[in-house]
Amino acid sequence: MAMAGFYRRILPSPPAIDFASAEGKQLFMESIQNGTMEGFYRLISYFQTQSEPAYCGLASLSMVLNALAIDPGRKWKGSWRWFDESMLDCCEPLEQVKAKGISFGKLVCLAHCAGVKVQAYRTNQSTLDDFRVHIMRCSTSDDCHLISSYHRGTFKQTGTGHFSPIGGYHAGKDMALILDVARFKYPPHWVPLTLLWEAMDRTDETTSQQRGFMLISRPHTEPGLLYTLSCKHESWVGVAKYLMDDVPLLLKSEDVKDINKVLRVVFLSLPSNFGDFIKWVAEVRRQEDGGQSLSQEEKGRLSVKEEVLKQVQETGLFKRVVAFLSSSNSCCRNAPILGQEDDLPDIAASVCCQGAQILAGKSSSVEGYCCKEKCVKCLKTDGEKPITLVSGTVVDGISEQGLDVLVPSSQTKMNCCGCGPSSHIRMYPAGNDVLTALLLALPPETWSGIKDEKLLQEIYTLVSTEYLPVMLQEEVLHLRRQLYLLKRCQENRVDEDLDAPLS
């Protein structure tokens, strides 16, 4: 009696050549000898199968990010820092990607958010010859990888739009190796480069734009150390528009005469959900991972963050922001994000809930989590300065998890449980320094509409990055890149090199 079975698709050949076939092996060996498989080794070390039928873009990107050894800035599972599809939840909700896939532009946006340098080209922005040059570049080095967005129909394969990394190139036969992340469907295979270009030169019916390719490499500078912009909340569209479009127009239309008036104009109309947009970066760990001590690595990261915080608070702009927010006539002093002192236990409780969500491998809302038994501590070791740490227990209705938040801080006075009445008081990042960093990150042209020439020069002096310490300068430029990225995402113009406006 016959029994039904399901099998992987048979790879149409020609035009493709199975990587594991005799001909495929020969192409591989010849390419190795000619030096055009250098990018292959790192990619194959992190080769993965997409976990959902529509996750080809996420699988391709996480594979490349791991091949480039990009730090995700958070733990995947246990103590391991590793990119997984479930962690690529910025720019587009995972449930939406699961249902409909992801567009070329949104995948570029995701790559930028992950902290890499991206050069993206649709086929109407490039040529076959240029594509061949880029393929050769990534195939002869291991510091650049190429992801192709193409239509399977060109290769007589089932399905439509698809993403996969390119693993190598055979110059003599002019063929590219596609490391197909849908390994349950087709194996890795060689295809003629001209045919791959034709497969990319198809219109994506969802966006009505051409497909293309992106080159992904390590960034010139590391991601932000202490501050970041979040596009995981719907608020980012409105806040990015306000900062990049509305603020310059407001300053141009208002007759501002002094710094306080400028700050009033900027802060008065901030969107109510502004606090979801810019945040200081807190590090979370399970209590059982560290106990009452910090590793040298953790101490090193905290020390660097504390130095950035100190540098922010030493700027002239920070002093003006603090004076404005503390003034009796400040219209904004009661807004949560704008207060001089934010409630550290409450902030830490929110961070603990986010950490519990991440450690559990979940991507849904943190609304089901509650943090109880919050406690601010000072860890003191012989010969070293105290370390501020907030402990909390997160419950989700099923289980509970003890978490610690490692807090970057600068020395002042703060009561810490377990430290006694005479312990150091410490100041952690608050609304005033977060706002200072964001104002420094606004493009210089933001202020050009100010009519008073003397005031304009004073503003330019306060927001200039030219004489900032190197660490703070890099932090500010990182935020500025993020702002440009979000603006381009909003305008659907992400297919550009983000270094361009900053050079």
PDB file of C-alpha atoms in Angstrom, residues 291-428:
ATOM      1  CA  GLY A 291      26.333  37.001  42.591  1.00  0.00           C
ATOM      2  CA  GLN A 292      27.784  39.872  44.587  1.00  0.00           C
ATOM      3  CA  SER A 293      30.824  40.412  42.375  1.00  0.00           C
ATOM      4  CA  LEU A 294      31.612  41.730  38.907  1.00  0.00           C
ATOM      5  CA  SER A 295      33.980  40.173  36.404  1.00  0.00           C
ATOM      6  CA  GLN A 296      36.871  42.205  35.049  1.00  0.00           C
ATOM      7  CA  GLU A 297      35.026  42.387  31.706  1.00  0.00           C
ATOM      8  CA  GLU A 298      31.917  43.820  33.392  1.00  0.00           C
ATOM      9  CA  LYS A 299      34.001  46.312  35.351  1.00  0.00           C
ATOM     10  CA  GLY A 300      35.741  47.383  32.156  1.00  0.00           C
ATOM     11  CA  ARG A 301      32.466  48.029  30.327  1.00  0.00           C
ATOM     12  CA  LEU A 302      31.079  50.006  33.277  1.00  0.00           C
ATOM     13  CA  SER A 303      34.256  52.074  33.466  1.00  0.00           C
ATOM     14  CA  VAL A 304      33.969  53.035  29.793  1.00  0.00           C
ATOM     15  CA  LYS A 305      30.300  53.974  30.189  1.00  0.00           C
ATOM     16  CA  GLU A 306      31.078  56.042  33.265  1.00  0.00           C
ATOM     17  CA  GLU A 307      33.722  57.939  31.325  1.00  0.00           C
ATOM     18  CA  VAL A 308      31.214  58.774  28.566  1.00  0.00           C
ATOM     19  CA  LEU A 309      28.723  59.931  31.208  1.00  0.00           C
ATOM     20  CA  LYS A 310      31.377  62.105  32.834  1.00  0.00           C
ATOM     21  CA  GLN A 311      32.311  63.653  29.484  1.00  0.00           C
ATOM     22  CA  VAL A 312      28.664  64.507  28.746  1.00  0.00           C
ATOM     23  CA  GLN A 313      28.293  66.195  32.112  1.00  0.00           C
ATOM     24  CA  GLU A 314      31.413  68.274  31.562  1.00  0.00           C
ATOM     25  CA  THR A 315      30.068  69.930  28.407  1.00  0.00           C
ATOM     26  CA  GLY A 316      28.830  73.496  28.406  1.00  0.00           C
ATOM     27  CA  LEU A 317      25.575  72.331  26.826  1.00  0.00           C
ATOM     28  CA  PHE A 318      24.851  69.983  29.757  1.00  0.00           C
ATOM     29  CA  LYS A 319      25.183  72.867  32.206  1.00  0.00           C
ATOM     30  CA  ARG A 320      22.730  74.963  30.172  1.00  0.00           C
ATOM     31  CA  VAL A 321      20.245  72.069  29.953  1.00  0.00           C
ATOM     32  CA  VAL A 322      20.429  71.475  33.732  1.00  0.00           C
ATOM     33  CA  ALA A 323      19.934  75.200  34.436  1.00  0.00           C
ATOM     34  CA  PHE A 324      16.938  75.325  32.094  1.00  0.00           C
ATOM     35  CA  LEU A 325      15.245  72.221  33.507  1.00  0.00           C
ATOM     36  CA  SER A 326      15.706  73.409  37.088  1.00  0.00           C
ATOM     37  CA  SER A 327      14.483  76.949  36.441  1.00  0.00           C
ATOM     38  CA  SER A 328      11.186  77.914  38.049  1.00  0.00           C
ATOM     39  CA  ASN A 329       9.686  79.003  34.732  1.00  0.00           C
ATOM     40  CA  SER A 330      10.631  75.839  32.852  1.00  0.00           C
ATOM     41  CA  CYS A 331       7.546  74.568  31.084  1.00  0.00           C
ATOM     42  CA  CYS A 332       8.974  71.058  30.845  1.00  0.00           C
ATOM     43  CA  ARG A 333      10.404  70.293  34.279  1.00  0.00           C
ATOM     44  CA  ASN A 334       7.593  67.860  35.200  1.00  0.00           C
ATOM     45  CA  ALA A 335       7.891  65.747  32.057  1.00  0.00           C
ATOM     46  CA  PRO A 336       9.297  62.293  33.050  1.00  0.00           C
ATOM     47  CA  ILE A 337      12.141  62.159  30.531  1.00  0.00           C
ATOM     48  CA  LEU A 338      13.117  65.774  31.181  1.00  0.00           C
ATOM     49  CA  GLY A 339      13.551  65.628  34.936  1.00  0.00           C
ATOM     50  CA  GLN A 340      16.985  66.197  36.425  1.00  0.00           C
ATOM     51  CA  GLU A 341      16.696  63.022  38.493  1.00  0.00           C
ATOM     52  CA  ASP A 342      14.952  59.944  37.163  1.00  0.00           C
ATOM     53  CA  ASP A 343      13.787  57.238  39.580  1.00  0.00           C
ATOM     54  CA  LEU A 344      16.559  54.631  39.318  1.00  0.00           C
ATOM     55  CA  PRO A 345      14.605  51.707  40.876  1.00  0.00           C
ATOM     56  CA  ASP A 346      11.693  52.280  38.482  1.00  0.00           C
ATOM     57  CA  ILE A 347      14.010  52.539  35.462  1.00  0.00           C
ATOM     58  CA  ALA A 348      15.835  49.394  36.588  1.00  0.00           C
ATOM     59  CA  ALA A 349      12.511  47.574  37.033  1.00  0.00           C
ATOM     60  CA  SER A 350      11.652  48.314  33.405  1.00  0.00           C
ATOM     61  CA  VAL A 351      15.115  47.184  32.275  1.00  0.00           C
ATOM     62  CA  CYS A 352      14.813  43.990  34.333  1.00  0.00           C
ATOM     63  CA  CYS A 353      11.510  43.182  32.596  1.00  0.00           C
ATOM     64  CA  GLN A 354      13.133  43.766  29.192  1.00  0.00           C
ATOM     65  CA  GLY A 355      16.048  41.557  30.245  1.00  0.00           C
ATOM     66  CA  ALA A 356      13.752  38.764  31.414  1.00  0.00           C
ATOM     67  CA  GLN A 357      11.939  38.917  28.085  1.00  0.00           C
ATOM     68  CA  ILE A 358      15.211  38.675  26.139  1.00  0.00           C
ATOM     69  CA  LEU A 359      16.647  35.892  28.311  1.00  0.00           C
ATOM     70  CA  ALA A 360      13.419  33.937  27.831  1.00  0.00           C
ATOM     71  CA  GLY A 361      13.803  34.278  24.066  1.00  0.00           C
ATOM     72  CA  LYS A 362      10.493  36.083  23.692  1.00  0.00           C
ATOM     73  CA  SER A 363       9.745  38.962  21.339  1.00  0.00           C
ATOM     74  CA  SER A 364       6.281  39.959  22.521  1.00  0.00           C
ATOM     75  CA  SER A 365       5.328  42.870  24.769  1.00  0.00           C
ATOM     76  CA  VAL A 366       6.860  43.093  28.249  1.00  0.00           C
ATOM     77  CA  GLU A 367       3.434  43.963  29.687  1.00  0.00           C
ATOM     78  CA  GLY A 368       3.097  40.480  31.200  1.00  0.00           C
ATOM     79  CA  TYR A 369       6.214  40.990  33.333  1.00  0.00           C
ATOM     80  CA  CYS A 370       6.348  42.609  36.760  1.00  0.00           C
ATOM     81  CA  CYS A 371       9.477  43.477  38.747  1.00  0.00           C
ATOM     82  CA  LYS A 372       9.265  43.242  42.539  1.00  0.00           C
ATOM     83  CA  GLU A 373      11.728  43.530  45.441  1.00  0.00           C
ATOM     84  CA  LYS A 374      13.834  46.236  43.792  1.00  0.00           C
ATOM     85  CA  CYS A 375      16.980  47.207  45.688  1.00  0.00           C
ATOM     86  CA  VAL A 376      19.830  49.610  44.882  1.00  0.00           C
ATOM     87  CA  LYS A 377      23.187  48.292  46.087  1.00  0.00           C
ATOM     88  CA  CYS A 378      26.783  49.414  46.168  1.00  0.00           C
ATOM     89  CA  LEU A 379      29.265  46.609  45.578  1.00  0.00           C
ATOM     90  CA  LYS A 380      32.561  47.403  47.295  1.00  0.00           C
ATOM     91  CA  THR A 381      35.780  45.480  46.825  1.00  0.00           C
ATOM     92  CA  ASP A 382      39.197  46.111  48.308  1.00  0.00           C
ATOM     93  CA  GLY A 383      41.069  48.887  46.572  1.00  0.00           C
ATOM     94  CA  GLU A 384      38.299  49.594  44.039  1.00  0.00           C
ATOM     95  CA  LYS A 385      35.563  52.221  43.843  1.00  0.00           C
ATOM     96  CA  PRO A 386      31.966  51.186  44.650  1.00  0.00           C
ATOM     97  CA  ILE A 387      29.842  49.806  41.837  1.00  0.00           C
ATOM     98  CA  THR A 388      26.142  50.704  41.603  1.00  0.00           C
ATOM     99  CA  LEU A 389      23.903  47.712  41.001  1.00  0.00           C
ATOM    100  CA  VAL A 390      20.106  47.365  41.086  1.00  0.00           C
ATOM    101  CA  SER A 391      18.641  43.951  41.855  1.00  0.00           C
ATOM    102  CA  GLY A 392      15.102  42.906  41.111  1.00  0.00           C
ATOM    103  CA  THR A 393      12.928  39.812  40.871  1.00  0.00           C
ATOM    104  CA  VAL A 394      10.832  39.570  37.699  1.00  0.00           C
ATOM    105  CA  VAL A 395       7.640  37.500  37.666  1.00  0.00           C
ATOM    106  CA  ASP A 396       5.503  36.668  34.653  1.00  0.00           C
ATOM    107  CA  GLY A 397       2.697  34.706  36.287  1.00  0.00           C
ATOM    108  CA  ILE A 398       4.459  31.388  35.707  1.00  0.00           C
ATOM    109  CA  SER A 399       7.997  31.755  37.009  1.00  0.00           C
ATOM    110  CA  GLU A 400      10.298  34.303  38.554  1.00  0.00           C
ATOM    111  CA  GLN A 401      13.859  35.331  37.726  1.00  0.00           C
ATOM    112  CA  GLY A 402      16.384  37.274  39.792  1.00  0.00           C
ATOM    113  CA  LEU A 403      18.183  39.913  37.677  1.00  0.00           C
ATOM    114  CA  ASP A 404      20.851  42.558  38.212  1.00  0.00           C
ATOM    115  CA  VAL A 405      21.184  45.838  36.323  1.00  0.00           C
ATOM    116  CA  LEU A 406      24.754  47.179  36.156  1.00  0.00           C
ATOM    117  CA  VAL A 407      24.501  50.959  36.332  1.00  0.00           C
ATOM    118  CA  PRO A 408      27.050  53.379  34.836  1.00  0.00           C
ATOM    119  CA  SER A 409      27.355  56.289  37.234  1.00  0.00           C
ATOM    120  CA  SER A 410      29.409  59.277  38.258  1.00  0.00           C
ATOM    121  CA  GLN A 411      30.386  60.031  41.812  1.00  0.00           C
ATOM    122  CA  THR A 412      28.044  62.033  44.045  1.00  0.00           C
ATOM    123  CA  LYS A 413      25.791  60.813  46.975  1.00  0.00           C
ATOM    124  CA  MET A 414      23.136  58.104  46.934  1.00  0.00           C
ATOM    125  CA  ASN A 415      21.828  55.797  49.659  1.00  0.00           C
ATOM    126  CA  CYS A 416      22.617  52.179  48.857  1.00  0.00           C
ATOM    127  CA  CYS A 417      21.128  49.305  50.808  1.00  0.00           C
ATOM    128  CA  GLY A 418      23.821  47.356  52.577  1.00  0.00           C
ATOM    129  CA  CYS A 419      26.422  50.133  52.361  1.00  0.00           C
ATOM    130  CA  GLY A 420      25.801  52.127  55.525  1.00  0.00           C
ATOM    131  CA  PRO A 421      24.947  55.795  55.977  1.00  0.00           C
ATOM    132  CA  SER A 422      28.367  57.158  55.022  1.00  0.00           C
ATOM    133  CA  SER A 423      28.695  55.410  51.664  1.00  0.00           C
ATOM    134  CA  HIS A 424      29.320  57.143  48.340  1.00  0.00           C
ATOM    135  CA  ILE A 425      26.360  58.807  46.696  1.00  0.00           C
ATOM    136  CA  ARG A 426      26.334  58.180  42.968  1.00  0.00           C
ATOM    137  CA  MET A 427      24.515  59.693  40.030  1.00  0.00           C
ATOM    138  CA  TYR A 428      23.382  57.513  37.156  1.00  0.00           C
TER     139      TYR A 428
END
